Backbone as XML, in Angstrom:
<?xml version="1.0"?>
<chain id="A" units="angstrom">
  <residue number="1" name="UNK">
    <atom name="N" x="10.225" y="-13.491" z="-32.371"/>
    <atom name="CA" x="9.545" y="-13.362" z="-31.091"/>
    <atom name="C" x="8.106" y="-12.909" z="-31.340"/>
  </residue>
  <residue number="2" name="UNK">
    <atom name="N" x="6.894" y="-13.346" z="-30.360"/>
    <atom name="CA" x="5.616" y="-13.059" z="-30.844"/>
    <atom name="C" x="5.626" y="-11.624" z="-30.498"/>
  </residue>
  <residue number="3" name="UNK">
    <atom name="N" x="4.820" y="-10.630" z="-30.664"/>
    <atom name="CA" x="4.188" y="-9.792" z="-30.351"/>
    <atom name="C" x="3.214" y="-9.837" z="-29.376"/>
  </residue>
  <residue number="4" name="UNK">
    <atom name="N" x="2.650" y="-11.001" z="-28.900"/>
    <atom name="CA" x="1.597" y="-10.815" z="-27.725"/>
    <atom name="C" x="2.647" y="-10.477" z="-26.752"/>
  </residue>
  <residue number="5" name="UNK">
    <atom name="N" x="1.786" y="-10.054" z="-25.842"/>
    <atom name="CA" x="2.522" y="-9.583" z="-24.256"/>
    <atom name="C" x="1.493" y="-9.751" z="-23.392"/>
  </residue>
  <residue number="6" name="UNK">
    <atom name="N" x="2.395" y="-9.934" z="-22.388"/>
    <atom name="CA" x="1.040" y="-10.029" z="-20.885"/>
    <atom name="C" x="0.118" y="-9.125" z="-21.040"/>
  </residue>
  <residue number="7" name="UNK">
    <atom name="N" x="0.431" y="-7.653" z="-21.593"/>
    <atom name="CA" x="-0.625" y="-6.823" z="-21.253"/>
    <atom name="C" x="-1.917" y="-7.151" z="-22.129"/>
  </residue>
  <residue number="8" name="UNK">
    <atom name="N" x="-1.791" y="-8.148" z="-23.410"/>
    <atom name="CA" x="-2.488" y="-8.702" z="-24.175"/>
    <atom name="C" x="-3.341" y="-9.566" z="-23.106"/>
  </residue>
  <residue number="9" name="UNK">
    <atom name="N" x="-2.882" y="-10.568" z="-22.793"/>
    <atom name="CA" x="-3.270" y="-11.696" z="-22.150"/>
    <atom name="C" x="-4.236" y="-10.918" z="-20.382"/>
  </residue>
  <residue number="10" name="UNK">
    <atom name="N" x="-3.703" y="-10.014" z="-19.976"/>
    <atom name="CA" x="-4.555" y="-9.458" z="-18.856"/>
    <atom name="C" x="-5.806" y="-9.267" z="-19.423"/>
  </residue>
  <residue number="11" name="UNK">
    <atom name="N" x="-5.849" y="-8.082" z="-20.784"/>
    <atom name="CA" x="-6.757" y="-7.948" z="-21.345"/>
    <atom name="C" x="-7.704" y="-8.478" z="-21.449"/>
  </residue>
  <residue number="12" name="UNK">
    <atom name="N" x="-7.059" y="-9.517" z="-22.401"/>
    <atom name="CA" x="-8.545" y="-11.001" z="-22.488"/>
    <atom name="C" x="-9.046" y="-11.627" z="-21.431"/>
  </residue>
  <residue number="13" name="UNK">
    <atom name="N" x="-7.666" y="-11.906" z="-20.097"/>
    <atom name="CA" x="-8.913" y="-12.540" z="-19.151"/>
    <atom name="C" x="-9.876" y="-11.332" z="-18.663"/>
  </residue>
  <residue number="14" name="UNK">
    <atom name="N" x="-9.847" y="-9.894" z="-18.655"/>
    <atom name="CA" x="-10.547" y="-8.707" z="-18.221"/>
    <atom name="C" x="-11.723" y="-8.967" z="-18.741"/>
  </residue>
  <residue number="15" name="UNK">
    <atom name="N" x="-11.685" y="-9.134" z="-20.312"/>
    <atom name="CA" x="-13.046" y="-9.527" z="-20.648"/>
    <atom name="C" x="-13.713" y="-10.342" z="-20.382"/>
  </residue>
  <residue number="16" name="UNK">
    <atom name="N" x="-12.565" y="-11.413" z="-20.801"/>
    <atom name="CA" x="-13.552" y="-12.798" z="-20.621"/>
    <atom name="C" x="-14.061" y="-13.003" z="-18.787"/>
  </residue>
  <residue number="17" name="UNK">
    <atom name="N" x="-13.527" y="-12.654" z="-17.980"/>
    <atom name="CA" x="-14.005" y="-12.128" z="-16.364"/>
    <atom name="C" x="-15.088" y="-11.672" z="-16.605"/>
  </residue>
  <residue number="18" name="UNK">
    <atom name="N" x="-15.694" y="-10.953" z="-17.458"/>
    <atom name="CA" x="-16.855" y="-10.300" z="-17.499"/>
    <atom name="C" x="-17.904" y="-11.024" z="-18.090"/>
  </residue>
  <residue number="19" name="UNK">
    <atom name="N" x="-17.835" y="-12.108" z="-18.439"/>
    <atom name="CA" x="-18.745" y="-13.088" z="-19.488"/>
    <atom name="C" x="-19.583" y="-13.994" z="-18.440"/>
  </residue>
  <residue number="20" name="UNK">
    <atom name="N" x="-20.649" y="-14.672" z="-18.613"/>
    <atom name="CA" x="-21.411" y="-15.185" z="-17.675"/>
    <atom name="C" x="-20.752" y="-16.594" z="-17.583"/>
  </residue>
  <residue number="21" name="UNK">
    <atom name="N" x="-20.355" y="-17.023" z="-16.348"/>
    <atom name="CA" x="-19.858" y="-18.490" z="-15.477"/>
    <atom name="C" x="-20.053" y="-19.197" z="-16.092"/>
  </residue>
  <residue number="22" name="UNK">
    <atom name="N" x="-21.182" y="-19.513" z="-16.611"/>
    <atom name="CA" x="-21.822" y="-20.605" z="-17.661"/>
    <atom name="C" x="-21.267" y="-20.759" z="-19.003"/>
  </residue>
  <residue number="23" name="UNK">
    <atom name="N" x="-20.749" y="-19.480" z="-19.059"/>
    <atom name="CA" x="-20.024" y="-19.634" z="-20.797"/>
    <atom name="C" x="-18.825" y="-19.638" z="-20.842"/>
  </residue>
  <residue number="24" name="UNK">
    <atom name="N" x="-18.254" y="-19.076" z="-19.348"/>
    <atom name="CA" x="-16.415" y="-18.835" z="-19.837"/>
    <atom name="C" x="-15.700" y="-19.608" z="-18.281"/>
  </residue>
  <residue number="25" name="UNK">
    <atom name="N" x="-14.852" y="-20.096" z="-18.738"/>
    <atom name="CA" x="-14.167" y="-20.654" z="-17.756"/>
    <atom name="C" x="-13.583" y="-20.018" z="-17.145"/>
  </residue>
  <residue number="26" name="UNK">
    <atom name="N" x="-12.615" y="-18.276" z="-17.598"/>
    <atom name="CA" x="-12.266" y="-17.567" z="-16.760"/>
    <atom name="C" x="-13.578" y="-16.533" z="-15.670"/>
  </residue>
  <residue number="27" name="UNK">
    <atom name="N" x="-14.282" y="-16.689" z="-16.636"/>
    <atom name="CA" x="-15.410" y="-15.677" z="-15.583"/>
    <atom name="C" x="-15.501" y="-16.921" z="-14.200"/>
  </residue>
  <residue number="28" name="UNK">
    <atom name="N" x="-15.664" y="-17.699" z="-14.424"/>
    <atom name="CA" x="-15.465" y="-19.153" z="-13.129"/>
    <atom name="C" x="-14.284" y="-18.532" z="-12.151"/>
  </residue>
  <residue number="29" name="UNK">
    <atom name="N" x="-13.313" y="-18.753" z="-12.554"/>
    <atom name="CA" x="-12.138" y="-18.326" z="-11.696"/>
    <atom name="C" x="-12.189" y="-16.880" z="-11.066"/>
  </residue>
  <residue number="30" name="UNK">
    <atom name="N" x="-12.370" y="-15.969" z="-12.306"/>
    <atom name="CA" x="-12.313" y="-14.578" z="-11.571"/>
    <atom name="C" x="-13.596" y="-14.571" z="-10.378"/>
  </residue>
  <residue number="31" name="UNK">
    <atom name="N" x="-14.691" y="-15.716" z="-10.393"/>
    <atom name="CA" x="-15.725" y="-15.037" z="-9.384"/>
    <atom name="C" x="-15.251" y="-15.846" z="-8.429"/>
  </residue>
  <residue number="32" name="UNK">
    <atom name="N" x="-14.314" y="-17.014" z="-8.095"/>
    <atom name="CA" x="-14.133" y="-17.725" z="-7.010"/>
    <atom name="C" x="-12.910" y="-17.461" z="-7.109"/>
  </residue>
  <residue number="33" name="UNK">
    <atom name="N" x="-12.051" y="-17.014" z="-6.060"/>
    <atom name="CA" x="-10.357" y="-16.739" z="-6.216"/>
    <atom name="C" x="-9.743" y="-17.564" z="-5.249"/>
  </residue>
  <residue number="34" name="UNK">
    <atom name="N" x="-10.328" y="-18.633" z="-4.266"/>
    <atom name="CA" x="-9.502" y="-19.042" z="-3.914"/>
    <atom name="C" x="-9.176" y="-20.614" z="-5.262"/>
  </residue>
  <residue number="35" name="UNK">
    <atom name="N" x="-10.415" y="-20.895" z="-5.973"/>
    <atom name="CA" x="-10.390" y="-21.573" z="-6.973"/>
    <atom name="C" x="-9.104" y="-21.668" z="-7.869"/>
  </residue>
  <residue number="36" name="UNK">
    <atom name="N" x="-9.370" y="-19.546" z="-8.464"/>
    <atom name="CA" x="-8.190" y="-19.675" z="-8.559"/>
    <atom name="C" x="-6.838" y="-19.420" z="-8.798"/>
  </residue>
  <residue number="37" name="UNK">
    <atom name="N" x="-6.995" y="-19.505" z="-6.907"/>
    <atom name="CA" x="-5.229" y="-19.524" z="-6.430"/>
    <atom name="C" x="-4.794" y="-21.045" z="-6.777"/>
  </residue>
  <residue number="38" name="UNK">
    <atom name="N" x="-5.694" y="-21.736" z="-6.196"/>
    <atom name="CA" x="-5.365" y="-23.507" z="-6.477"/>
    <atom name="C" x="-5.323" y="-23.923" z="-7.996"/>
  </residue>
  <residue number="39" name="UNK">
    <atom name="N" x="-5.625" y="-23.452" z="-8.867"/>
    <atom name="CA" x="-5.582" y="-23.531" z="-10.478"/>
    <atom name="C" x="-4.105" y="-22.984" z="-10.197"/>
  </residue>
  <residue number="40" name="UNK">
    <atom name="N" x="-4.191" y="-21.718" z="-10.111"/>
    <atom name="CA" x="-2.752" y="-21.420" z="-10.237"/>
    <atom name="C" x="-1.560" y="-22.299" z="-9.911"/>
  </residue>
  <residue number="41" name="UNK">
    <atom name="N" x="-1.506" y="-22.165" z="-8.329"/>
    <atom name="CA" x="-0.534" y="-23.103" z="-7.455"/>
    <atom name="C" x="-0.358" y="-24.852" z="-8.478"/>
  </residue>
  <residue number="42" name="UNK">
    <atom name="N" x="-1.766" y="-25.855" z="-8.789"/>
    <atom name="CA" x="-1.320" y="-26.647" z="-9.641"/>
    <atom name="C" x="-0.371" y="-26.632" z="-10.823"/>
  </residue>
  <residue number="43" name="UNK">
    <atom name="N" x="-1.003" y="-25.328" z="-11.528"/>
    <atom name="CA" x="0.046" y="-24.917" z="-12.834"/>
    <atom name="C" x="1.220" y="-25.076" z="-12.796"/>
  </residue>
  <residue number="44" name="UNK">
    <atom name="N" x="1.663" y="-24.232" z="-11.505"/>
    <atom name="CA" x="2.687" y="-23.798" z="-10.914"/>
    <atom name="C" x="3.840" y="-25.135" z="-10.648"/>
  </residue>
  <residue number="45" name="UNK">
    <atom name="N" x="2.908" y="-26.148" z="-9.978"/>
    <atom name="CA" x="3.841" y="-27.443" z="-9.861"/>
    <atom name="C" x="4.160" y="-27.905" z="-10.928"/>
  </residue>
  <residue number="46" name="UNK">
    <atom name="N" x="2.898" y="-27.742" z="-11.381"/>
    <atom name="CA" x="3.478" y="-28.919" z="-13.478"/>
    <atom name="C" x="4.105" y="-27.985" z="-13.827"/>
  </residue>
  <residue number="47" name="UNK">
    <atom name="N" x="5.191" y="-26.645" z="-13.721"/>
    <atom name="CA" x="5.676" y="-26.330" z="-14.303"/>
    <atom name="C" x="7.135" y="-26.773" z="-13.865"/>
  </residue>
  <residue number="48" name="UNK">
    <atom name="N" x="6.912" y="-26.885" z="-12.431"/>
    <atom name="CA" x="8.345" y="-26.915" z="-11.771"/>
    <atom name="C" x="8.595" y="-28.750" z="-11.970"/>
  </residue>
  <residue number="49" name="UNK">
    <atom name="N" x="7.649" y="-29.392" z="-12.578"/>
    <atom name="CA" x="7.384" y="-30.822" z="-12.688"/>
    <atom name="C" x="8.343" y="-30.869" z="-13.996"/>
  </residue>
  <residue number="50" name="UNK">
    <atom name="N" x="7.856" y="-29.830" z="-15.108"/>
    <atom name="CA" x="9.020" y="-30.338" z="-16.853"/>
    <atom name="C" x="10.004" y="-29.597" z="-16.767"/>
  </residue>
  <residue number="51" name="UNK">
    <atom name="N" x="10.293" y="-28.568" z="-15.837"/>
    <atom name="CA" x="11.724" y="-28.002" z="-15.442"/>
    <atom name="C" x="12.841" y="-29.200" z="-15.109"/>
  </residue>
  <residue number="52" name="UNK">
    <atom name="N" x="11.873" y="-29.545" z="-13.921"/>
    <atom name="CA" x="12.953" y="-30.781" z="-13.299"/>
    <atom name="C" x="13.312" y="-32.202" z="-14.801"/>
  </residue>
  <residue number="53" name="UNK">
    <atom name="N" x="12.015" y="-32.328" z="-15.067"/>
    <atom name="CA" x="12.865" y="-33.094" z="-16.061"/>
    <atom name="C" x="13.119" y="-33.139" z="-17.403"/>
  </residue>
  <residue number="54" name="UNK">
    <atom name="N" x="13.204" y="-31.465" z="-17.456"/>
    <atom name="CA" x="14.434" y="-31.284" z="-18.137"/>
    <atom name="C" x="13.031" y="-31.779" z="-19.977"/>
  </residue>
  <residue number="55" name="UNK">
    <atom name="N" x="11.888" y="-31.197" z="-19.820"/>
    <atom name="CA" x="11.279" y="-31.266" z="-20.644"/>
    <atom name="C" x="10.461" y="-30.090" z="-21.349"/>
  </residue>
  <residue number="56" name="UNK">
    <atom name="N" x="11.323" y="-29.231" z="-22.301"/>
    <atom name="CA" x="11.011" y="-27.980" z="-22.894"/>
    <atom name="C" x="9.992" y="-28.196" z="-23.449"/>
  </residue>
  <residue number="57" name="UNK">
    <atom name="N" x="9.288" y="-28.699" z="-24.407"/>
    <atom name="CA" x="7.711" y="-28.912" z="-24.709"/>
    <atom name="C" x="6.990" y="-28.641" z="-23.630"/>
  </residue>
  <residue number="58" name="UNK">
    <atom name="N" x="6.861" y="-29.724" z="-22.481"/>
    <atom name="CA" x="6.336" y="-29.707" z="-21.354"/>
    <atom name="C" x="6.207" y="-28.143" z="-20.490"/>
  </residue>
  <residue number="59" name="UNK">
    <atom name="N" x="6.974" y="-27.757" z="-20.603"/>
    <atom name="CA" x="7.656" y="-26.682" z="-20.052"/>
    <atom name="C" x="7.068" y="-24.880" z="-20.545"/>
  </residue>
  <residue number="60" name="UNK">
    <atom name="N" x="7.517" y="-25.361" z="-21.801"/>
    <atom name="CA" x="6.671" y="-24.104" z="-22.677"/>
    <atom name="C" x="5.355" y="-24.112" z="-22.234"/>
  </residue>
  <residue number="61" name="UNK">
    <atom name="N" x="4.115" y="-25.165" z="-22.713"/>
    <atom name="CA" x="3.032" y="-25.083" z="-22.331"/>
    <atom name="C" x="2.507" y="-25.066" z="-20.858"/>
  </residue>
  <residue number="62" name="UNK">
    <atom name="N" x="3.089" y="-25.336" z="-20.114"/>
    <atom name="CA" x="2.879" y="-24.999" z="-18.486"/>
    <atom name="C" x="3.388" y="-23.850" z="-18.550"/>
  </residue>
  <residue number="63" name="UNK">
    <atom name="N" x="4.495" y="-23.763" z="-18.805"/>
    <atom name="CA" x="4.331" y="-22.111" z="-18.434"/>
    <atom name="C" x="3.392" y="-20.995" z="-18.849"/>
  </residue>
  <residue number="64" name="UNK">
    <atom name="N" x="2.687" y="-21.318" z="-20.019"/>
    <atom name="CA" x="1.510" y="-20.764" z="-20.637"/>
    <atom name="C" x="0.056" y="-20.716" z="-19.519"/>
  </residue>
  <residue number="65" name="UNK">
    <atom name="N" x="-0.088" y="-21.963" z="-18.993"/>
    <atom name="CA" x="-0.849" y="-22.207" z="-18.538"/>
    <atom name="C" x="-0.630" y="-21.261" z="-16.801"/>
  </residue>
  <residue number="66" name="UNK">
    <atom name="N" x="0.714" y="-21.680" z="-16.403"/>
    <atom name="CA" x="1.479" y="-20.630" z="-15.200"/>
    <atom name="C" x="0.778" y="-19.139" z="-15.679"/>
  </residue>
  <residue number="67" name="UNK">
    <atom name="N" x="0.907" y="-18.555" z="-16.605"/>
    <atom name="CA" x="0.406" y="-17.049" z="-17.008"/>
    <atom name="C" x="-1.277" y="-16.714" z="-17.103"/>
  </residue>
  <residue number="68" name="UNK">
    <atom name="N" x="-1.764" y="-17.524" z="-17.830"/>
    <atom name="CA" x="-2.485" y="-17.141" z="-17.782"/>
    <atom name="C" x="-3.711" y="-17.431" z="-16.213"/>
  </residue>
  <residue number="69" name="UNK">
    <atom name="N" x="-3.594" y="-18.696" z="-15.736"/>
    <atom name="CA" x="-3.801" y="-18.374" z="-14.208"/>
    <atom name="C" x="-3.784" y="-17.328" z="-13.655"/>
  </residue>
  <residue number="70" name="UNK">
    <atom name="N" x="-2.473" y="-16.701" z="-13.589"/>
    <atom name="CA" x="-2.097" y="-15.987" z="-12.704"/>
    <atom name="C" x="-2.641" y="-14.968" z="-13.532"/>
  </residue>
  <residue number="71" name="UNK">
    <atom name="N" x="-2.948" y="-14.234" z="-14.214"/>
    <atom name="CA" x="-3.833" y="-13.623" z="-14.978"/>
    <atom name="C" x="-5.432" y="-13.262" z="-14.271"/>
  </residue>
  <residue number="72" name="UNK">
    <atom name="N" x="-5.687" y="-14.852" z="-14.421"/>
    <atom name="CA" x="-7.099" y="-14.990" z="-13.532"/>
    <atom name="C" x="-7.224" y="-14.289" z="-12.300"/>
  </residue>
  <residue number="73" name="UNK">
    <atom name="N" x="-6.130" y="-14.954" z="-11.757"/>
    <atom name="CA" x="-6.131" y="-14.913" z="-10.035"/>
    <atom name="C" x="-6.053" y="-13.619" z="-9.856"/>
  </residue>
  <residue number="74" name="UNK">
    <atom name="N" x="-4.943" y="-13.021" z="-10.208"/>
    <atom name="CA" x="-4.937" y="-11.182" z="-10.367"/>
    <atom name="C" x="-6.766" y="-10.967" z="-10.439"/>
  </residue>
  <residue number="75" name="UNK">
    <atom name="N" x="-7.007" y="-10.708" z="-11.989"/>
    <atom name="CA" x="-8.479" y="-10.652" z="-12.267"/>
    <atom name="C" x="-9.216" y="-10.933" z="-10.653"/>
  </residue>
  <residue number="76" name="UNK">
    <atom name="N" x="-9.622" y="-11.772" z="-10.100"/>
    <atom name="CA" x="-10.204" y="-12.435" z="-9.172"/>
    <atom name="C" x="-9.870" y="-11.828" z="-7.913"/>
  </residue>
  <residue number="77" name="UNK">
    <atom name="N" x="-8.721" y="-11.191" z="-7.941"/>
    <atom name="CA" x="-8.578" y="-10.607" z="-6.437"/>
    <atom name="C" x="-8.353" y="-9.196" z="-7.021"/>
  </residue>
  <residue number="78" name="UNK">
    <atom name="N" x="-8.795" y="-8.551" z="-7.900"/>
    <atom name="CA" x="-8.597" y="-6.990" z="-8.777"/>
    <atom name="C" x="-7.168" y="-6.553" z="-8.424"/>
  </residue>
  <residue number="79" name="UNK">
    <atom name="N" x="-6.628" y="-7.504" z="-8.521"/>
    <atom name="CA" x="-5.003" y="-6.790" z="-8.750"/>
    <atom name="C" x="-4.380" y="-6.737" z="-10.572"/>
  </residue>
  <residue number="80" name="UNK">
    <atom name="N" x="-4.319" y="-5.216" z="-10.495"/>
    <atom name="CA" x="-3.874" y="-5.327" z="-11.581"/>
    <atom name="C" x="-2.741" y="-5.632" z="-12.123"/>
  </residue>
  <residue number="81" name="UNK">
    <atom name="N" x="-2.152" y="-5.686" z="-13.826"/>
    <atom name="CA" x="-1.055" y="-5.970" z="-14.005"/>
    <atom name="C" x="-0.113" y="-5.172" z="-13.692"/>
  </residue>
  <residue number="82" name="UNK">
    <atom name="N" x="-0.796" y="-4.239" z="-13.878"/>
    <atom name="CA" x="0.051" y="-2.577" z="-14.255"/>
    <atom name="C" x="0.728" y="-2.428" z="-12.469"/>
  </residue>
  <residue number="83" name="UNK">
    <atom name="N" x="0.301" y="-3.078" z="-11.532"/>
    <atom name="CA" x="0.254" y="-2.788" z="-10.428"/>
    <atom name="C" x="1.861" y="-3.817" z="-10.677"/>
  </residue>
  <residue number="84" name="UNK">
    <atom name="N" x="1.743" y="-4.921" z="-10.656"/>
    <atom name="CA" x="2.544" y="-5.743" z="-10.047"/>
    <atom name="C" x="4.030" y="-5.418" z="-11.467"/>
  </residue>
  <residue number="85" name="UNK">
    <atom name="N" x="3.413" y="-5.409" z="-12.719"/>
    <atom name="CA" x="4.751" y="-4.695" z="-13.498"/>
    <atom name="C" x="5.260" y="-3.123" z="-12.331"/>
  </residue>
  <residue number="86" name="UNK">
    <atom name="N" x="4.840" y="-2.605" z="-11.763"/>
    <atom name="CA" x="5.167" y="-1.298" z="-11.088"/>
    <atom name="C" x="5.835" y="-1.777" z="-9.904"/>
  </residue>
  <residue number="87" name="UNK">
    <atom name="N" x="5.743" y="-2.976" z="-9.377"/>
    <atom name="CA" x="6.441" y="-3.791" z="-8.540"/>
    <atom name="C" x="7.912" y="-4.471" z="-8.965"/>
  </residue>
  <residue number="88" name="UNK">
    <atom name="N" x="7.902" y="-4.614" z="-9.922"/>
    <atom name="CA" x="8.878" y="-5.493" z="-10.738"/>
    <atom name="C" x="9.845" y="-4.034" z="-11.159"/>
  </residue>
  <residue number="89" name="UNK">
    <atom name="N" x="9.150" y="-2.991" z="-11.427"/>
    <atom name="CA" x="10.075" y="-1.673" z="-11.767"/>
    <atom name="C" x="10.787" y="-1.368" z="-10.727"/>
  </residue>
  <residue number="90" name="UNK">
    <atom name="N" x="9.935" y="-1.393" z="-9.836"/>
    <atom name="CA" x="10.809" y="-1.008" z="-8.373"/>
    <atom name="C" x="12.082" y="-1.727" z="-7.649"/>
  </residue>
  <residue number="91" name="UNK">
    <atom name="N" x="11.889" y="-3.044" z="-8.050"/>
    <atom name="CA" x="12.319" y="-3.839" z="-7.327"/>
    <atom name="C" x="14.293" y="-3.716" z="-8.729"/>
  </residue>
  <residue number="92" name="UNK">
    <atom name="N" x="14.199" y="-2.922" z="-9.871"/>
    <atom name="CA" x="14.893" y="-3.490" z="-10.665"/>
    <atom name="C" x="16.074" y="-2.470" z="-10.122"/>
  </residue>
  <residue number="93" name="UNK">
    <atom name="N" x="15.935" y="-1.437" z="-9.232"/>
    <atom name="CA" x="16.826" y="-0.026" z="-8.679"/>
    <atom name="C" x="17.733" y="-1.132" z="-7.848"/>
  </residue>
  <residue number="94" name="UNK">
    <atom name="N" x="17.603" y="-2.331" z="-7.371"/>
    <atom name="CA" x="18.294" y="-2.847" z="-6.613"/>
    <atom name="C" x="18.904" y="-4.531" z="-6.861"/>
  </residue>
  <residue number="95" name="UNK">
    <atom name="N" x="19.943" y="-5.089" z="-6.942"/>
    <atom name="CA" x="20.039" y="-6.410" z="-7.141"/>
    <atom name="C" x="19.386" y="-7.231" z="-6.141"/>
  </residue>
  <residue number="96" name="UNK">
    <atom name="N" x="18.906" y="-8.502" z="-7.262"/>
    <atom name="CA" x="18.319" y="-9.122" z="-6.347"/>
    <atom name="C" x="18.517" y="-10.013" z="-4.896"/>
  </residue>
  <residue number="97" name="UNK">
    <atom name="N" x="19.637" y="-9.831" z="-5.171"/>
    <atom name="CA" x="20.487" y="-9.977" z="-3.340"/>
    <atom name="C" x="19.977" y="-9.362" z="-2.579"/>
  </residue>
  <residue number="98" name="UNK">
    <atom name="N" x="20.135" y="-7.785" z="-2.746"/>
    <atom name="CA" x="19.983" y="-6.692" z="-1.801"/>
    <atom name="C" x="18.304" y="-6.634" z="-1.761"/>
  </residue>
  <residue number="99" name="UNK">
    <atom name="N" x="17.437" y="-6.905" z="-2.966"/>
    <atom name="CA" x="15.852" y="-7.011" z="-2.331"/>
    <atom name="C" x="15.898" y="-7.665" z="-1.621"/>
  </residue>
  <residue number="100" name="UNK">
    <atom name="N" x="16.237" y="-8.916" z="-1.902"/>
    <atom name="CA" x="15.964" y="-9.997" z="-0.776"/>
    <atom name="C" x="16.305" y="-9.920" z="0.369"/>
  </residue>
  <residue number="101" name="UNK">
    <atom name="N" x="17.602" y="-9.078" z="0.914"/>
    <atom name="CA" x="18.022" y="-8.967" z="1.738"/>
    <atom name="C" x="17.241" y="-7.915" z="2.913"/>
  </residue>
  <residue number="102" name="UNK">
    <atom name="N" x="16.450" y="-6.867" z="1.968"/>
    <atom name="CA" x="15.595" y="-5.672" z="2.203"/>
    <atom name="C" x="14.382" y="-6.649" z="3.047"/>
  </residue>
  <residue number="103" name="UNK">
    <atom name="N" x="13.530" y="-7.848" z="2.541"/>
    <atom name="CA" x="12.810" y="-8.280" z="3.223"/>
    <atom name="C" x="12.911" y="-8.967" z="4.572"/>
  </residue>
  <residue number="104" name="UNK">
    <atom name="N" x="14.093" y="-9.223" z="5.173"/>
    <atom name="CA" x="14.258" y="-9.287" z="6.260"/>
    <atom name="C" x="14.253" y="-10.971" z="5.935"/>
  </residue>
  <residue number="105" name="UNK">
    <atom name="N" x="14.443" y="-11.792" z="7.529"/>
    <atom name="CA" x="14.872" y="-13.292" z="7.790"/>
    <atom name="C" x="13.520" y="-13.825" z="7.166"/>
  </residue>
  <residue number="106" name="UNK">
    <atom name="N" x="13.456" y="-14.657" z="6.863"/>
    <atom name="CA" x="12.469" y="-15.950" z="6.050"/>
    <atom name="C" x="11.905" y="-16.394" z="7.367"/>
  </residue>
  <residue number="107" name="UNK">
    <atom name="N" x="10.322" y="-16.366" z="7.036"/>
    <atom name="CA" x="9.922" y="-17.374" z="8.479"/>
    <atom name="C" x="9.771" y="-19.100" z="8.218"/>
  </residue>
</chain>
């Protein structure tokens, strides 16, 4: 198993967020966020695109691409990781039935 971890990968887009538009593609995203939410959301389909058929190559690297987006997008709207791992802690006191159930009817 690698040793990188998300908290790696927040990191780098933190920096690279800080680099001038012109040189880094994440400093692009982190200064326009609805950019990218829609980077994201695409990722997001090509991922659910090599799920469906059932294509692990495909799959691995979209999901790469799924992370680090969402990386951005965090970056871009200053939500941190540490925030939403503290979300994911919370949410682990309960099965995920009963969260779901906690949020009330689906609109």
């Amino acid at each position: 198993m690698s040793g990188f971890t998300l908290a790696d990968l927040a990191a780098i887009v933190a920096a690279r967020a800080e680099a001038s538009p012109e040189e880094s593609y994440t400093a692009r995203l982190a200064g326009d966020p609805a950019r990218a939410a829609k980077k994201f959301g695409e990722e997001a389909v090509e991922a659910v695109i090599a799920a469906v058929e059932n294509d692990p190559k495909a799959l691995i690297a979209e999901s790469a691409d799924v992370l680090y987006h969402l990386m951005a997008l965090l970056a871009a709207r200053n939500v941190s990781l540490d925030a939403v791992m503290a979300e994911l802690e919370r949410r682990t006191a309960q099965s995920g039935l009963a969260e779901k159930a906690s949020r009330g009817p689906a609109a």
